[in-house]
Coordinates of C-alpha atoms and ligand atoms in Angstrom, one line a residue:
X4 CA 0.0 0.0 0.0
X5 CA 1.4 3.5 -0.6
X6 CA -0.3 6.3 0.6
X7 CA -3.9 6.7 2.4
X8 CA -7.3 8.1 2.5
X9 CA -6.0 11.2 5.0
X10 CA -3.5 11.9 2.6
X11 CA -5.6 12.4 -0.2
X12 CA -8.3 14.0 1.1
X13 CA -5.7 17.2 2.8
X14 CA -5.1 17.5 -0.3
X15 CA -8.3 17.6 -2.1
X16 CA -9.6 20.1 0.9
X17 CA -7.2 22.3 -0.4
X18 CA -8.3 22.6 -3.6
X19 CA -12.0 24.3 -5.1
X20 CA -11.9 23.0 -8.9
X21 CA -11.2 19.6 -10.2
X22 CA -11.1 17.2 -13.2
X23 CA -11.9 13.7 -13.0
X24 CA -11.0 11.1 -15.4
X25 CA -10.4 7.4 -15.7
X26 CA -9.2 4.7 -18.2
X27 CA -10.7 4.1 -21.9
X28 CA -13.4 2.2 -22.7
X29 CA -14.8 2.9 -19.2
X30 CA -16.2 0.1 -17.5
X31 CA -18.4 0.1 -14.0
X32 CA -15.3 0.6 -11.7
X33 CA -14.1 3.7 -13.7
X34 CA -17.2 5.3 -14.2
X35 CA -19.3 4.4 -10.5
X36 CA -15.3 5.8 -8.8
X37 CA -15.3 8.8 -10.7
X38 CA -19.0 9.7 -10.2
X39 CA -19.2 8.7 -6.1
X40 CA -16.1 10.9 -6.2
X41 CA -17.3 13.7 -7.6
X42 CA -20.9 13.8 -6.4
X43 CA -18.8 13.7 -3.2
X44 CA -16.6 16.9 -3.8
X45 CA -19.2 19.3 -5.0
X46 CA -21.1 18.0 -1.5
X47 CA -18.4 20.4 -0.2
X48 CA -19.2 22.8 -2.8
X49 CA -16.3 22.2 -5.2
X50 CA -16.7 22.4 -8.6
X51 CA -16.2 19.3 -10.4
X52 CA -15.9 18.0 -14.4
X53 CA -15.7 14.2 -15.0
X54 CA -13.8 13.4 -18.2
X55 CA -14.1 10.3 -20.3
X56 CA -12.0 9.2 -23.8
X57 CA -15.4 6.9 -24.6
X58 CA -18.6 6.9 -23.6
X59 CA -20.1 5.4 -20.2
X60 CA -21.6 2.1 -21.3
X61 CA -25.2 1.6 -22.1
X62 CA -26.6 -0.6 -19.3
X63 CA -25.1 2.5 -17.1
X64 CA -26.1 5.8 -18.9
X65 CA -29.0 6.5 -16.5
X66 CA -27.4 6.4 -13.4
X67 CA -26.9 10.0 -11.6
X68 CA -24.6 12.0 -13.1
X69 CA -24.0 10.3 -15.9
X70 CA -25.0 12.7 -18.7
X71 CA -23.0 15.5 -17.5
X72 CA -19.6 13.2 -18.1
X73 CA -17.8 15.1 -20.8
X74 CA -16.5 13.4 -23.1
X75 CA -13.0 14.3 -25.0
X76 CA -10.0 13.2 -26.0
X77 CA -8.4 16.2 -23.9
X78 CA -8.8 18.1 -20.8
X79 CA -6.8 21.0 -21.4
X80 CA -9.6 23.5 -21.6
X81 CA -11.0 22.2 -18.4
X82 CA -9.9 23.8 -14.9
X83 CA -8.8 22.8 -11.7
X84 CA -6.3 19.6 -10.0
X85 CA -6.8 16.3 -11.6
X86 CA -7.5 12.9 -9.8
X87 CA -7.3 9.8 -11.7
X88 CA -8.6 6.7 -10.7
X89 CA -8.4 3.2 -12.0
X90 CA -5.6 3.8 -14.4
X91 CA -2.4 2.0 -14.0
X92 CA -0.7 4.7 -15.8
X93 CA -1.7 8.0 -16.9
X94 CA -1.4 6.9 -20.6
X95 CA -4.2 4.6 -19.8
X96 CA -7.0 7.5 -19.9
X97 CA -5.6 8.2 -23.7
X98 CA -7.0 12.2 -22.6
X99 CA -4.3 14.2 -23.0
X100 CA -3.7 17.7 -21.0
X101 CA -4.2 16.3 -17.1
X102 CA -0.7 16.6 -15.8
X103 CA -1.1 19.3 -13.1
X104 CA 1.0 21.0 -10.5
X105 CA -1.8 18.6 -8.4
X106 CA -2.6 15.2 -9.6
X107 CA -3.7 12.5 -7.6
X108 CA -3.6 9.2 -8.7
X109 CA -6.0 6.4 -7.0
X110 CA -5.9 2.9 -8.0
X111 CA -5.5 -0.8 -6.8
X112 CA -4.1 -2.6 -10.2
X113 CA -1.1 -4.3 -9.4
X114 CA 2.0 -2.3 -10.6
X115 CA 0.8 1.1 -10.6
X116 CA 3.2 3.4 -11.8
X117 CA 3.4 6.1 -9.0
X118 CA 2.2 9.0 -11.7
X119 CA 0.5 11.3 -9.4
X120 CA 1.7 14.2 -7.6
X121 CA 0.0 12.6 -4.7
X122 CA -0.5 8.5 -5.2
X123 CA -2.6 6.2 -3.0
X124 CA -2.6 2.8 -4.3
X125 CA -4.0 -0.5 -2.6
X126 CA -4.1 -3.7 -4.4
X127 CA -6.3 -5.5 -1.8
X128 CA -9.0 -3.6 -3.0
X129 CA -11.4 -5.5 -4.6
X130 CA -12.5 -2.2 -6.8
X131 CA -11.0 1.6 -6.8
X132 CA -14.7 2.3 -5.6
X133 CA -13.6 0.8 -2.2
X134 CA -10.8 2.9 -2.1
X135 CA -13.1 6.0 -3.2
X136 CA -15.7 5.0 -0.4
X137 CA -12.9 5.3 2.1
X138 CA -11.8 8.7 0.7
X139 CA -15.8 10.0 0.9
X140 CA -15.7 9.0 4.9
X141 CA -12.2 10.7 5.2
X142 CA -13.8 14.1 3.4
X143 CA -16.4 14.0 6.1
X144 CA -18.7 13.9 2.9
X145 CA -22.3 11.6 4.1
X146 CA -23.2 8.9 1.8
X147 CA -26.1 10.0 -1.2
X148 CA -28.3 7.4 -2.7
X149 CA -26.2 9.0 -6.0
X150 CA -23.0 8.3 -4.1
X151 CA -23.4 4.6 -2.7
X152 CA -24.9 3.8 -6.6
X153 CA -22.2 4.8 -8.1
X154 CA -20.0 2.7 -5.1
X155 CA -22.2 -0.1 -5.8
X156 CA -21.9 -0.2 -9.8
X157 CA -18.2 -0.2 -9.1
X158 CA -17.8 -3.0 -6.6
X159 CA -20.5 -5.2 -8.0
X160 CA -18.7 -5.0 -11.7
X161 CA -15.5 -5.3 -10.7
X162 CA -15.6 -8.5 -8.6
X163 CA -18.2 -9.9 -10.6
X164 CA -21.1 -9.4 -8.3
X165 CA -18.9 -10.8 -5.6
X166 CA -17.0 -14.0 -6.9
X167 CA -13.6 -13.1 -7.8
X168 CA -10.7 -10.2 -6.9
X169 CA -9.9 -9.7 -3.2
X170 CA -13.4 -9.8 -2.2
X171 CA -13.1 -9.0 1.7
X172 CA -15.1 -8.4 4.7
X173 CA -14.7 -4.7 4.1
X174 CA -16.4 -5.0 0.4
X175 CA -19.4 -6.5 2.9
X176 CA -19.1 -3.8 5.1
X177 CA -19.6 -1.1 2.2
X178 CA -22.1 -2.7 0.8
X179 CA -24.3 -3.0 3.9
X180 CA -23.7 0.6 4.0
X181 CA -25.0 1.3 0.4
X182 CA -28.0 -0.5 1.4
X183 CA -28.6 1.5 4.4
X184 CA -29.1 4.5 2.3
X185 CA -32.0 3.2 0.5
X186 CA -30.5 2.3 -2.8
X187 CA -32.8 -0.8 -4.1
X188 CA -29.1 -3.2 -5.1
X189 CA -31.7 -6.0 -6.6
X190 CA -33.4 -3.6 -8.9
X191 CA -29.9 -1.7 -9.7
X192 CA -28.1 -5.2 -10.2
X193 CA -31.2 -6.1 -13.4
X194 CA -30.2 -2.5 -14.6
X195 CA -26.5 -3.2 -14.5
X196 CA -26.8 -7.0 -15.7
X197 CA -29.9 -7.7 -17.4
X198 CA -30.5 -4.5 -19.8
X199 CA -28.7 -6.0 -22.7
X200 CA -29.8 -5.6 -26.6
X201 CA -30.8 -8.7 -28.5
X202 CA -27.5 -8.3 -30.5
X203 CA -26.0 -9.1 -27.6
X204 CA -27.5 -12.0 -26.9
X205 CA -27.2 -13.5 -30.4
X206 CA -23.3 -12.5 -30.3
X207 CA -22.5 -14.7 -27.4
X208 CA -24.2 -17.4 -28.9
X209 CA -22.1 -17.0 -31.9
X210 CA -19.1 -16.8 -29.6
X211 CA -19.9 -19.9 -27.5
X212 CA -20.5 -21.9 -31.0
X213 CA -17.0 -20.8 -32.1
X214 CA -15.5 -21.2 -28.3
X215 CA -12.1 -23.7 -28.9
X216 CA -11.4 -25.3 -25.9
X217 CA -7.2 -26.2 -24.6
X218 CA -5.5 -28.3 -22.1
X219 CA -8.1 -30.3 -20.8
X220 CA -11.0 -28.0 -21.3
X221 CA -9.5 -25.6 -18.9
X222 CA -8.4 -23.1 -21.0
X223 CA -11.3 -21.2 -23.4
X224 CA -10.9 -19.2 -26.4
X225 CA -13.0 -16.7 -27.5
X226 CA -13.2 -14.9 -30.6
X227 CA -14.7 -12.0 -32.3
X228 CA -14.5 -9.1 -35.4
X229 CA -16.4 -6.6 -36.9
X230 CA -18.1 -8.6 -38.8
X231 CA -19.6 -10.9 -36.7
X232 CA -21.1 -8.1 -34.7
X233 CA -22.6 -6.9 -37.6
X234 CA -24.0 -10.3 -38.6
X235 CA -25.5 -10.0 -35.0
X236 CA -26.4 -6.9 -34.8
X237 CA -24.6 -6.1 -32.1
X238 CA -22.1 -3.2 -31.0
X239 CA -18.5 -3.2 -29.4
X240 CA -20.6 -2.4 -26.5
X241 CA -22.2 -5.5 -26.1
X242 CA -18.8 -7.2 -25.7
X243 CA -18.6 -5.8 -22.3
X244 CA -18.1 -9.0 -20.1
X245 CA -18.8 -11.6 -22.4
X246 CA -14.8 -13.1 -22.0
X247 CA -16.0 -14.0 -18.1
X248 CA -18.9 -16.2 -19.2
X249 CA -16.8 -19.7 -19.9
X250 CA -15.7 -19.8 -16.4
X251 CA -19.4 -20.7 -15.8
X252 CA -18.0 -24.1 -16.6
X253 CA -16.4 -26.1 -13.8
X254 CA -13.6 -27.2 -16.0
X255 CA -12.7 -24.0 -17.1
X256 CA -9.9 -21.9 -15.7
X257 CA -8.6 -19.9 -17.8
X258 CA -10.6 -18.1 -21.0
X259 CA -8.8 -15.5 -23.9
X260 CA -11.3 -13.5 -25.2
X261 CA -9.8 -12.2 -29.0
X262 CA -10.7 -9.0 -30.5
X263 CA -9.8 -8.3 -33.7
X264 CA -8.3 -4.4 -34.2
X265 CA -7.0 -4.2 -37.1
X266 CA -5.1 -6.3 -39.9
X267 CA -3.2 -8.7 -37.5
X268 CA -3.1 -6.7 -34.8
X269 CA -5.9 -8.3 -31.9
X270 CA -6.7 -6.8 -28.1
X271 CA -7.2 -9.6 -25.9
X272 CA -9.0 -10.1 -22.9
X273 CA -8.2 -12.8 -20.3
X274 CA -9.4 -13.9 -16.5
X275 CA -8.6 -17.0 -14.8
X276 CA -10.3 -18.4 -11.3
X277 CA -8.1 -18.8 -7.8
X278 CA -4.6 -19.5 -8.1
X279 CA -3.9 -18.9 -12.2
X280 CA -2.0 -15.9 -12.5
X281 CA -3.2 -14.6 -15.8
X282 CA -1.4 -11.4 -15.3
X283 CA 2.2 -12.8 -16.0
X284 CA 0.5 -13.6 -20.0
X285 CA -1.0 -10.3 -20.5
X286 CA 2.8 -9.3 -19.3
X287 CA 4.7 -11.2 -22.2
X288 CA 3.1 -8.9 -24.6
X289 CA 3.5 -5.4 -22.2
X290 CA 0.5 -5.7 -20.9
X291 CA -0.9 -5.6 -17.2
X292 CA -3.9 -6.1 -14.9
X293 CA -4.4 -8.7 -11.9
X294 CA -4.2 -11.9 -11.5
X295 CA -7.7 -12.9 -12.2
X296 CA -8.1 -10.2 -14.9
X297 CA -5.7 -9.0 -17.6
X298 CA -4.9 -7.5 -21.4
X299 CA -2.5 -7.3 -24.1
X300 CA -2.5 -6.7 -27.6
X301 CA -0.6 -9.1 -29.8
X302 CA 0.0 -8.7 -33.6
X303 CA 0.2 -11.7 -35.8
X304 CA -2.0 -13.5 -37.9
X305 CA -5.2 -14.6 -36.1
X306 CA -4.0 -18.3 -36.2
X307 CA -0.4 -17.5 -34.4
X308 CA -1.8 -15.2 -31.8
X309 CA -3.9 -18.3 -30.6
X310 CA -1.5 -20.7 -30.9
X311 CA 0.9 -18.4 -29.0
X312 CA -1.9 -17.8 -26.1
X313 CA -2.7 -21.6 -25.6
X314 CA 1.2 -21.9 -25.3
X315 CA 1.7 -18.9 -22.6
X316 CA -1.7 -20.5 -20.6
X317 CA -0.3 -24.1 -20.7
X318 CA 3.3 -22.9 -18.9
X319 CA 1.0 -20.9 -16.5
X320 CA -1.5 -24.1 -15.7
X321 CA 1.4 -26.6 -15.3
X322 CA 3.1 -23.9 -12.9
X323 CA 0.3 -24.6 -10.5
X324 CA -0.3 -28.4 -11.3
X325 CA 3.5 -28.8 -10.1
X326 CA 2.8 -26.7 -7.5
X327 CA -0.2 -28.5 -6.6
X328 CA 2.1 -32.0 -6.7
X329 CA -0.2 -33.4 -9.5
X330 CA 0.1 -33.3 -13.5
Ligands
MN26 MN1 -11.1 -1.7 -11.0

């Protein structure tokens, strides 16, 4: 851990404007953080600007706040000390113009770089909205229904309502706490999970027909391109999630969800359950996460870049069958 919640919040006392932003392609932890955040400051009567590179995903549009999120592949033009959450790196929000004489960086992926003027970082937390909820109670700021929505988009998405990531008695404890100020979670967990277009449900059934399945059925393969989501009449939107779904299966560890980007160049999405450290194969291509949850891009012909993945996954799940003292 480096840093705290008293830390942060001196500093964000000390300032009266500010610009929020988090990583592309924004998914529930990145936009319920930077929304409980910033419903929080302007509780105090700061002035406040969230700033996205894409737009907030569909199933969360409605939610408090969310059509004032500006949306911009710079911040220059907007006032005031920056605080970016959820981003491993400040190249991760692809926004340029938020380096400030104050920047705070708040995150929990492992191997955050230390951007920020002023960094907390915590990698036991099971979202960045855990570490934003403890921030809120540090600013003295009392808990909205808008505030512990936002909390509750971003812990419910990012550990999978509850089943993976360092889930902890704390995540309980925040939770009970969103309840207690009236927010309905069951009918906010069908807006957040069951509000999906019919393209999307024709795509992951196009998916799971193409699944290829590795090592035993424990490692998954997914794969999509533009064109099947046009044959499904879906949008890149709809992918949101869809790479967790083979891990329904008991066999299943490990699943690589492929998306095509370009000629021979694919962005691809991987989780594992327990012990598989998926990070250290998002890593042999540059890229990062944790160790349930992870990306990289990899260029190569479709047929290589899966040949190479089921490689990388097989070293990673005989590294824990040897551990485990079995084959
Ligand atoms: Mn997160």
């Amino acid at each position: 851990v480096t840093g705290s919640a008293a830390e942060v919040a001196a500093v964000l006392r000390a300032e009266s404007t500010f610009v929020l932003s988090s990583h592309a392609r924004p998914d529930g932890d990145a936009v319920g953080s930077s929304l409980a955040l910033s419903f929080a400051l302007q509780a105090l009567g700061k002035r406040t600007t969230v700033v996205l590179h894409d737009p907030v995903p569909k199933p969360y549009q409605h939610l408090p706040g969310v059509g004032e999120v500006v949306i911009a592949d710079g911040a220059e033009s907007v006032p005031g000390a920056a605080v970016i959450l959820e981003c491993g790196e400040l190249s991760r929000t692809e926004i340029t113009g938020l380096t400030r004489p104050t920047m705070v960086n708040i995150d929990h992926h492992t191997g955050n770089r230390l951007y920020g003027t002023v960094n907390w970082f915590d990698e036991s937390a099971a979202a960045c909205g855990e570490l934003v909820a403890e921030l809120i109670d540090a600013l003295g700021v009392k808990w909205t229904r808008a505030i512990a929505t936002h909390l509750y988009l971003a812990i419910s998405t990012d550990t999978g309502s509850f089943r993976f990531g360092p889930v902890s008695a704390r995540t309980f404890d925040l939770c009970r706490r969103i309840a207690e100020t009236g927010v309905d979670t069951s009918a906010l967990s069908r807006d957040i999970y069951d509000s999906f277009s019919i393209g999307r449900v024709r795509l992951t059934g196009a998916m799971l027909d193409a699944m290829t399945l590795h090592h035993e059925d424990r490692f998954a393969v997914l794969f999509f391109d533009d064109a099947l989501l046009s044959r499904c009449g879906a949008v890149i939107d709809d992918t949101e999630g869809l790479v967790n779904i083979p891990l329904g299966a008991r066999d299943v560890v490990a699943v690589a969800l492929i998306k095509q980007q370009g000629p021979d160049r694919y962005r691809i999405s991987l989780r594992s359950k327990g012990q598989i450290d998926i990070r250290s194969v998002a890593a042999l291509w540059g890229g990062g996460g944790h160790m349930n949850a992870a990306g990289c891009t990899i260029e190569g012909s479709l047929e290589v870049v899966r040949h190479t993945l089921v490689t990388a996954v097989g070293s990673v799940l005989n590294a824990v069958s040897d551990a485990a003292g079995v084959n």
